[in-house]
Coordinates of C-alpha atoms in Angstrom, one line a residue:
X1 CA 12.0 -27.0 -11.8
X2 CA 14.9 -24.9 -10.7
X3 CA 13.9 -22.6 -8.1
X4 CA 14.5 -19.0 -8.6
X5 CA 16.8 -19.0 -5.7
X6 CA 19.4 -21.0 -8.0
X7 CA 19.4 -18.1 -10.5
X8 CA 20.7 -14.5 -11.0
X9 CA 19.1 -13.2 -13.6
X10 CA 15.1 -12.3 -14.0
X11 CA 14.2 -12.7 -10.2
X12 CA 12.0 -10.1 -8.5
X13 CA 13.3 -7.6 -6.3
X14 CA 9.9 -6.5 -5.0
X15 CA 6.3 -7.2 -5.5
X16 CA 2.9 -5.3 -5.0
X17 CA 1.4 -8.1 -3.1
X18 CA -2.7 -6.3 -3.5
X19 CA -4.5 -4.7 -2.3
X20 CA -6.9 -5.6 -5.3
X21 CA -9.0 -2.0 -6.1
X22 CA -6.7 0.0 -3.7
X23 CA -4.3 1.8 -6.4
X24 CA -2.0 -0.7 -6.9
X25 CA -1.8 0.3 -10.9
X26 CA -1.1 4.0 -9.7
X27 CA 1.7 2.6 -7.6
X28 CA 3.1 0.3 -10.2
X29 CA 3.3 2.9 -12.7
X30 CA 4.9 5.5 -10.5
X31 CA 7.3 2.9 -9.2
X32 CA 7.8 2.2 -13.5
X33 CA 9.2 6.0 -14.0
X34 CA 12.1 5.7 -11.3
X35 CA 15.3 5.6 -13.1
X36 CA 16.6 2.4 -11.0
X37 CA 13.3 0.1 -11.4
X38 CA 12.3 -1.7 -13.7
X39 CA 8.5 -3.0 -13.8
X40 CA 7.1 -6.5 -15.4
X41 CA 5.7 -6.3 -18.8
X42 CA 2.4 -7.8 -17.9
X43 CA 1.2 -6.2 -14.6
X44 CA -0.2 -9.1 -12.8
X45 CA 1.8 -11.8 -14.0
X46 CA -0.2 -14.2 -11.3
X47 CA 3.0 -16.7 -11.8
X48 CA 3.0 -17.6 -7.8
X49 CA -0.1 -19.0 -8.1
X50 CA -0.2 -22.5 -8.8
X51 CA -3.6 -22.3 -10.5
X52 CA -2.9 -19.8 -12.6
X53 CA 0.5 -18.8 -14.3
X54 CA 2.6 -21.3 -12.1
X55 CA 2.5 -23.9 -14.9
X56 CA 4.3 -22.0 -17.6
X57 CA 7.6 -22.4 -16.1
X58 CA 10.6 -19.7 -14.9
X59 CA 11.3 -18.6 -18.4
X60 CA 8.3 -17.3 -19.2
X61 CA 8.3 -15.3 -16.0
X62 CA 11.6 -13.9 -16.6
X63 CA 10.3 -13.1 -20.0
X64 CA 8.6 -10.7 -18.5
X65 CA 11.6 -8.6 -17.3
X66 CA 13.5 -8.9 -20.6
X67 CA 15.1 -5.5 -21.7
X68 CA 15.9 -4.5 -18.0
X69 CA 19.0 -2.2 -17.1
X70 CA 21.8 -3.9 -15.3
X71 CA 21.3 -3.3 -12.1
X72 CA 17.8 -1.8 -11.7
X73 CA 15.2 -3.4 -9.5
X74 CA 12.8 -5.9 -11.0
X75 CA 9.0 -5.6 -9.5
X76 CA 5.8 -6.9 -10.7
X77 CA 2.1 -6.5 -8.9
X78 CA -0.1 -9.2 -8.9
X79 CA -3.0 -8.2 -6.2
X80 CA -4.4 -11.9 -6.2
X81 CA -1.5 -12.4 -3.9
X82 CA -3.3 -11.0 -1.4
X83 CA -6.4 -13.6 -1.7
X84 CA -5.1 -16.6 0.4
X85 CA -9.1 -17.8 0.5
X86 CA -9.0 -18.1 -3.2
X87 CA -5.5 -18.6 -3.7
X88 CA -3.8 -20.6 -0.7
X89 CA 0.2 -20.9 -0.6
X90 CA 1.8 -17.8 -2.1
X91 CA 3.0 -16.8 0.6
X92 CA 4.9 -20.0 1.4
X93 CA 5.8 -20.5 -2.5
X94 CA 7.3 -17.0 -2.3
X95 CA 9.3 -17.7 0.4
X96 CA 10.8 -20.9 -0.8
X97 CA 11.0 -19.3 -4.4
X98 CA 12.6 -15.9 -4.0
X99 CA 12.9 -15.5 -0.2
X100 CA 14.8 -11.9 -0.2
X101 CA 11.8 -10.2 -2.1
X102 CA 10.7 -7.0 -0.5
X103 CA 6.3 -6.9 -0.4
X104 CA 4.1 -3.5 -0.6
X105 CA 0.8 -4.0 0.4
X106 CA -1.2 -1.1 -0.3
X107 CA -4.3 -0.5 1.6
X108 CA -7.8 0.8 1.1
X109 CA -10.9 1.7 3.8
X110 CA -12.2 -1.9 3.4
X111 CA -15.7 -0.4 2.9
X112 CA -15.0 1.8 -0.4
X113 CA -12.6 -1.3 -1.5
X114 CA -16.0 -3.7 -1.5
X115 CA -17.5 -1.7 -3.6
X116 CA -15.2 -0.8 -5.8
X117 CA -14.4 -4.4 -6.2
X118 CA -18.2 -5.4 -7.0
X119 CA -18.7 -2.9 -9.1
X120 CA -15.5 -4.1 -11.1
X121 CA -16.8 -7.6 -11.1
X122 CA -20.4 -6.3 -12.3
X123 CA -19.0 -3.8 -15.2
X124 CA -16.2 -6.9 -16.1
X125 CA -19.4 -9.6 -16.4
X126 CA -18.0 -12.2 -13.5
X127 CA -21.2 -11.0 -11.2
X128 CA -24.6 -10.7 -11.7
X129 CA -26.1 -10.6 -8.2
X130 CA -26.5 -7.5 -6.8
X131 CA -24.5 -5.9 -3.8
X132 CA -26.9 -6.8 -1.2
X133 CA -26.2 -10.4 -2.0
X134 CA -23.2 -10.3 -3.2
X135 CA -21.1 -9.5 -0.4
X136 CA -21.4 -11.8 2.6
X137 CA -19.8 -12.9 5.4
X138 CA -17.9 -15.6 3.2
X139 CA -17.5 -13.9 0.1
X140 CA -14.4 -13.0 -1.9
X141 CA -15.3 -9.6 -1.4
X142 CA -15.1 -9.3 2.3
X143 CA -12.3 -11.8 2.3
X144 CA -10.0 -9.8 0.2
X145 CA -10.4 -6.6 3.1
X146 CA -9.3 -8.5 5.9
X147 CA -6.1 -7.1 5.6
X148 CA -5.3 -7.9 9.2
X149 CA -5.5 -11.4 8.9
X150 CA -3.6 -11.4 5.1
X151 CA -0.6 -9.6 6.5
X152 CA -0.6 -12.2 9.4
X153 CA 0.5 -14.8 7.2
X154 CA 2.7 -13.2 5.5
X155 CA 4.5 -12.3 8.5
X156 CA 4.9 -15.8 9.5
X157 CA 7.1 -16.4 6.3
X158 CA 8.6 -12.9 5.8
X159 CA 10.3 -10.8 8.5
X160 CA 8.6 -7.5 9.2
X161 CA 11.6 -5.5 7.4
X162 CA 10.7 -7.2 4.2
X163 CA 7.1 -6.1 4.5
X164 CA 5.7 -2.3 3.3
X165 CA 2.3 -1.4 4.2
X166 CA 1.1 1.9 3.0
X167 CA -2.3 3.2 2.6
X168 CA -4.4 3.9 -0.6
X169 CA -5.7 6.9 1.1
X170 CA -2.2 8.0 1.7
X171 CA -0.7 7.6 -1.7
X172 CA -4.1 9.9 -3.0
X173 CA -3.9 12.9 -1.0
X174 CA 0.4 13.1 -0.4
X175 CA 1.8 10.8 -3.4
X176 CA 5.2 12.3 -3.0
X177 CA 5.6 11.4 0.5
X178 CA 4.0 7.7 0.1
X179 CA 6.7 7.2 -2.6
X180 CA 9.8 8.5 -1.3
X181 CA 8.8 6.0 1.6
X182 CA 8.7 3.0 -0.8
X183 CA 11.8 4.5 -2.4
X184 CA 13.9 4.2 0.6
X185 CA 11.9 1.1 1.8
X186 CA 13.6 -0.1 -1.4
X187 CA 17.0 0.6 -1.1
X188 CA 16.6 3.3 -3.9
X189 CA 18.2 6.8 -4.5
X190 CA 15.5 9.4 -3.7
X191 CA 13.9 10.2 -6.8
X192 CA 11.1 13.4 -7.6
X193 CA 8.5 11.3 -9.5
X194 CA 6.9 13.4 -12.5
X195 CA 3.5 13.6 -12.4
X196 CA 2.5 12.4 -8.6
X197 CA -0.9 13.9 -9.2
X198 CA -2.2 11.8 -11.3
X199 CA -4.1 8.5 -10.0
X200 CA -5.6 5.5 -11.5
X201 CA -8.2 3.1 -10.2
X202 CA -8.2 5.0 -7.1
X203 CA -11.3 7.1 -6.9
X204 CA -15.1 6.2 -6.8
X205 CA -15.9 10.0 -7.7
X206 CA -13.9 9.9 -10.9
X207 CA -16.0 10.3 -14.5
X208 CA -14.9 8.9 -17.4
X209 CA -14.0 11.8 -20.1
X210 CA -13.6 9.6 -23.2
X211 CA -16.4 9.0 -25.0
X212 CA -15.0 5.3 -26.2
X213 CA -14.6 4.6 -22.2
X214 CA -18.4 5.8 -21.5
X215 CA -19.5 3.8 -24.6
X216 CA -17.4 0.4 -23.2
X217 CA -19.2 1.3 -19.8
X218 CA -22.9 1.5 -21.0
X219 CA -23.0 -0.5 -24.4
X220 CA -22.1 -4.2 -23.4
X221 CA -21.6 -5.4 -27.1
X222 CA -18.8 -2.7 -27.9
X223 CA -16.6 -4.5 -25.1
X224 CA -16.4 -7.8 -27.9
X225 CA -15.6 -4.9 -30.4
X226 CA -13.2 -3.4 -27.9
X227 CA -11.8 -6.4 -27.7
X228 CA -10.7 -6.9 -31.2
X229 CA -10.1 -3.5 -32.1
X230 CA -9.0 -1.5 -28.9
X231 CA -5.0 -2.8 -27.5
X232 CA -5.5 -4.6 -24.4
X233 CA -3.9 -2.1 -22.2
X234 CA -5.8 0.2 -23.3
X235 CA -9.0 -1.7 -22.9
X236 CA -8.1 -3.0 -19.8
X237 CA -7.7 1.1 -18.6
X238 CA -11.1 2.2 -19.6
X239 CA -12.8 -0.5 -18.3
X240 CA -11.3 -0.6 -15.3
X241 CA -11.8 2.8 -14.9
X242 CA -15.5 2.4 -15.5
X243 CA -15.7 0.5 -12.5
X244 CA -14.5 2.6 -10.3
X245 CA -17.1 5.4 -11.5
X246 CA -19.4 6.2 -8.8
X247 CA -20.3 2.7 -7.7
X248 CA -23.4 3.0 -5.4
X249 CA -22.8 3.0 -1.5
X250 CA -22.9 -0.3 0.5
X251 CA -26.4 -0.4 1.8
X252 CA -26.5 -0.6 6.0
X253 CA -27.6 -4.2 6.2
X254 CA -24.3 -5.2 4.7
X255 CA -22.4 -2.8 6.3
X256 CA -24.3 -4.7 9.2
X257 CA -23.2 -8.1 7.9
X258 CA -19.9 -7.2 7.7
X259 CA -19.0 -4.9 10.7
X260 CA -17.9 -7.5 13.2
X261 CA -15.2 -9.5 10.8
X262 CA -13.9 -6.0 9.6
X263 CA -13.4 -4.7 13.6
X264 CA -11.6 -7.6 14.3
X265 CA -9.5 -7.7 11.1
X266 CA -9.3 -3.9 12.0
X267 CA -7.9 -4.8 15.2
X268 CA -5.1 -7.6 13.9
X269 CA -4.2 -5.4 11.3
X270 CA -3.1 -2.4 14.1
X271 CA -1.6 -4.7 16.1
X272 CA 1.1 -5.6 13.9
X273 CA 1.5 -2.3 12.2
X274 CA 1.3 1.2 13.5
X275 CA -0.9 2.9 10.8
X276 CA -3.4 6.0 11.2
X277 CA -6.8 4.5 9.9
X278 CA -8.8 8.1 10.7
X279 CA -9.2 8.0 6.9
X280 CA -11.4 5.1 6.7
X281 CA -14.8 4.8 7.8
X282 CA -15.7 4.4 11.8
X283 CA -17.1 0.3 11.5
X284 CA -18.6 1.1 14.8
X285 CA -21.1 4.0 13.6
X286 CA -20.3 4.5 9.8
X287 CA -21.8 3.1 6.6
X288 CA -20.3 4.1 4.0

């Protein structure tokens, strides 16, 4: 197989590398509306991961960036990226693939992310156990939030200048700010993005005001209706957003569990970056 580094046409220019359940689908849609971007067709397109998308080859990839203006920026967002436990080598398969892409990694208080991502998993069917259980010292779960760690291997295939690491947190409360950051990070003309207020996936205090989304979140069988009757981006939108509705707070014994990996990978993460984490929970006194 030709590597993309061969080619000229259908390559990505930049990639939201995760975090998963940290706004990555705000960000990808804001990124969408600048004039000189261009964003995949299919969101996560998962294609650097040899057990998922690898297999079906360049041309469907670049399929995914057909109708693109000359010139604009291709980017795609495929959080799983970010989970080297579940998903070793993209990192490395990036680098040899398309080693001039530019990486945003978006960032979330690790505590709310866990959550989040359970509940997810719980609404979406893939978990059954609850929280307490759930989320251990080895699970997928805790795994995905040690940013720190994460970040460290991508830095020991990517130079620092190729790397963008902004904070969910951030992009919620000053949007306009975050973004004119990843503009420039970019390379891009500054650009006033319509409509910065509004978020998706981001908060835990949201409610759902559709009635088809609360009937999705509480009636199990209308998700197989959903499914045949209800386009999947649309789908995909409500139940996601469902999710993130009020998931219930990480009892203290898993806070407990988890504390001394997430100080550590708290630690690694601000030694390599210089990032303001007062917006996230104190690990040494805080459940949250």
């Amino acid at each position: 197989m030709l590597p993309f580094r061969a080619m000229t046409q259908g390559t990505p220019d930049f990639i939201i590398i995760g975090a998963m359940k940290s706004g990555t689908t705000s960000l990808f849609r804001h990124l969408g509306r600048h004039p000189g971007v261009f964003m995949s067709s299919l969101k996560e397109p998962c294609f650097f991961i040899k057990k998922r998308n690898w297999s079906k080859g360049h041309d469907w990839y670049r399929s995914l960036f057909d109708g693109a203006p000359e010139g604009a920026l291709l980017g795609e967002g495929s959080t799983s990226y970010s989970k080297s436990a579940a998903f070793p080598g993209v990192p490395e398969l990036l680098r040899s693939e398309v080693p001039d892409v530019k990486l945003i990694y978006l960032l979330r208080d690790p505590l709310q992310r866990m959550r989040s991502h359970h509940a997810h998993a719980v609404f979406k069917g893939r978990e059954k156990r609850p929280i307490e259980r759930a989320i251990t010292a080895r699970s997928g779960y805790l795994r995905t939030s040690l940013y720190g760690a994460e970040l460290q291997r991508y830095r020991s295939y990517f130079p620092a200048d190729q790397i963008h690491v902004i904070l969910t947190e951030d992009l919620a409360q000053a949007p306009a700010e975050v973004l004119s950051g990843v503009v420039e990070f970019l390379g891009l003309p500054d650009y006033e993005f319509p409509g910065v207020e509004r978020r998706y996936h981001v908060s835990s205090n949201r409610k759902v005001n559709t009635r088809l989304g609360e009937a999705v979140q509480r009636h199990r069988p209308l998700d197989t209706w959903s499914r045949r009757y209800v386009p999947e981006q649309v789908r995909d939108r409500l139940l996601t957003r469902g999710a993130d509705t009020e998931p219930a707070p990480l009892p203290e014994n898993v806070v407990d569990r988890v504390r001394k990996p997430l100080l550590a990978d708290r630690a690694l993460l601000q030694s390599q970056v210089d990032l303001d984490l007062s917006s996230w929970a104190d690990l040494r006194t805080t459940s949250r």
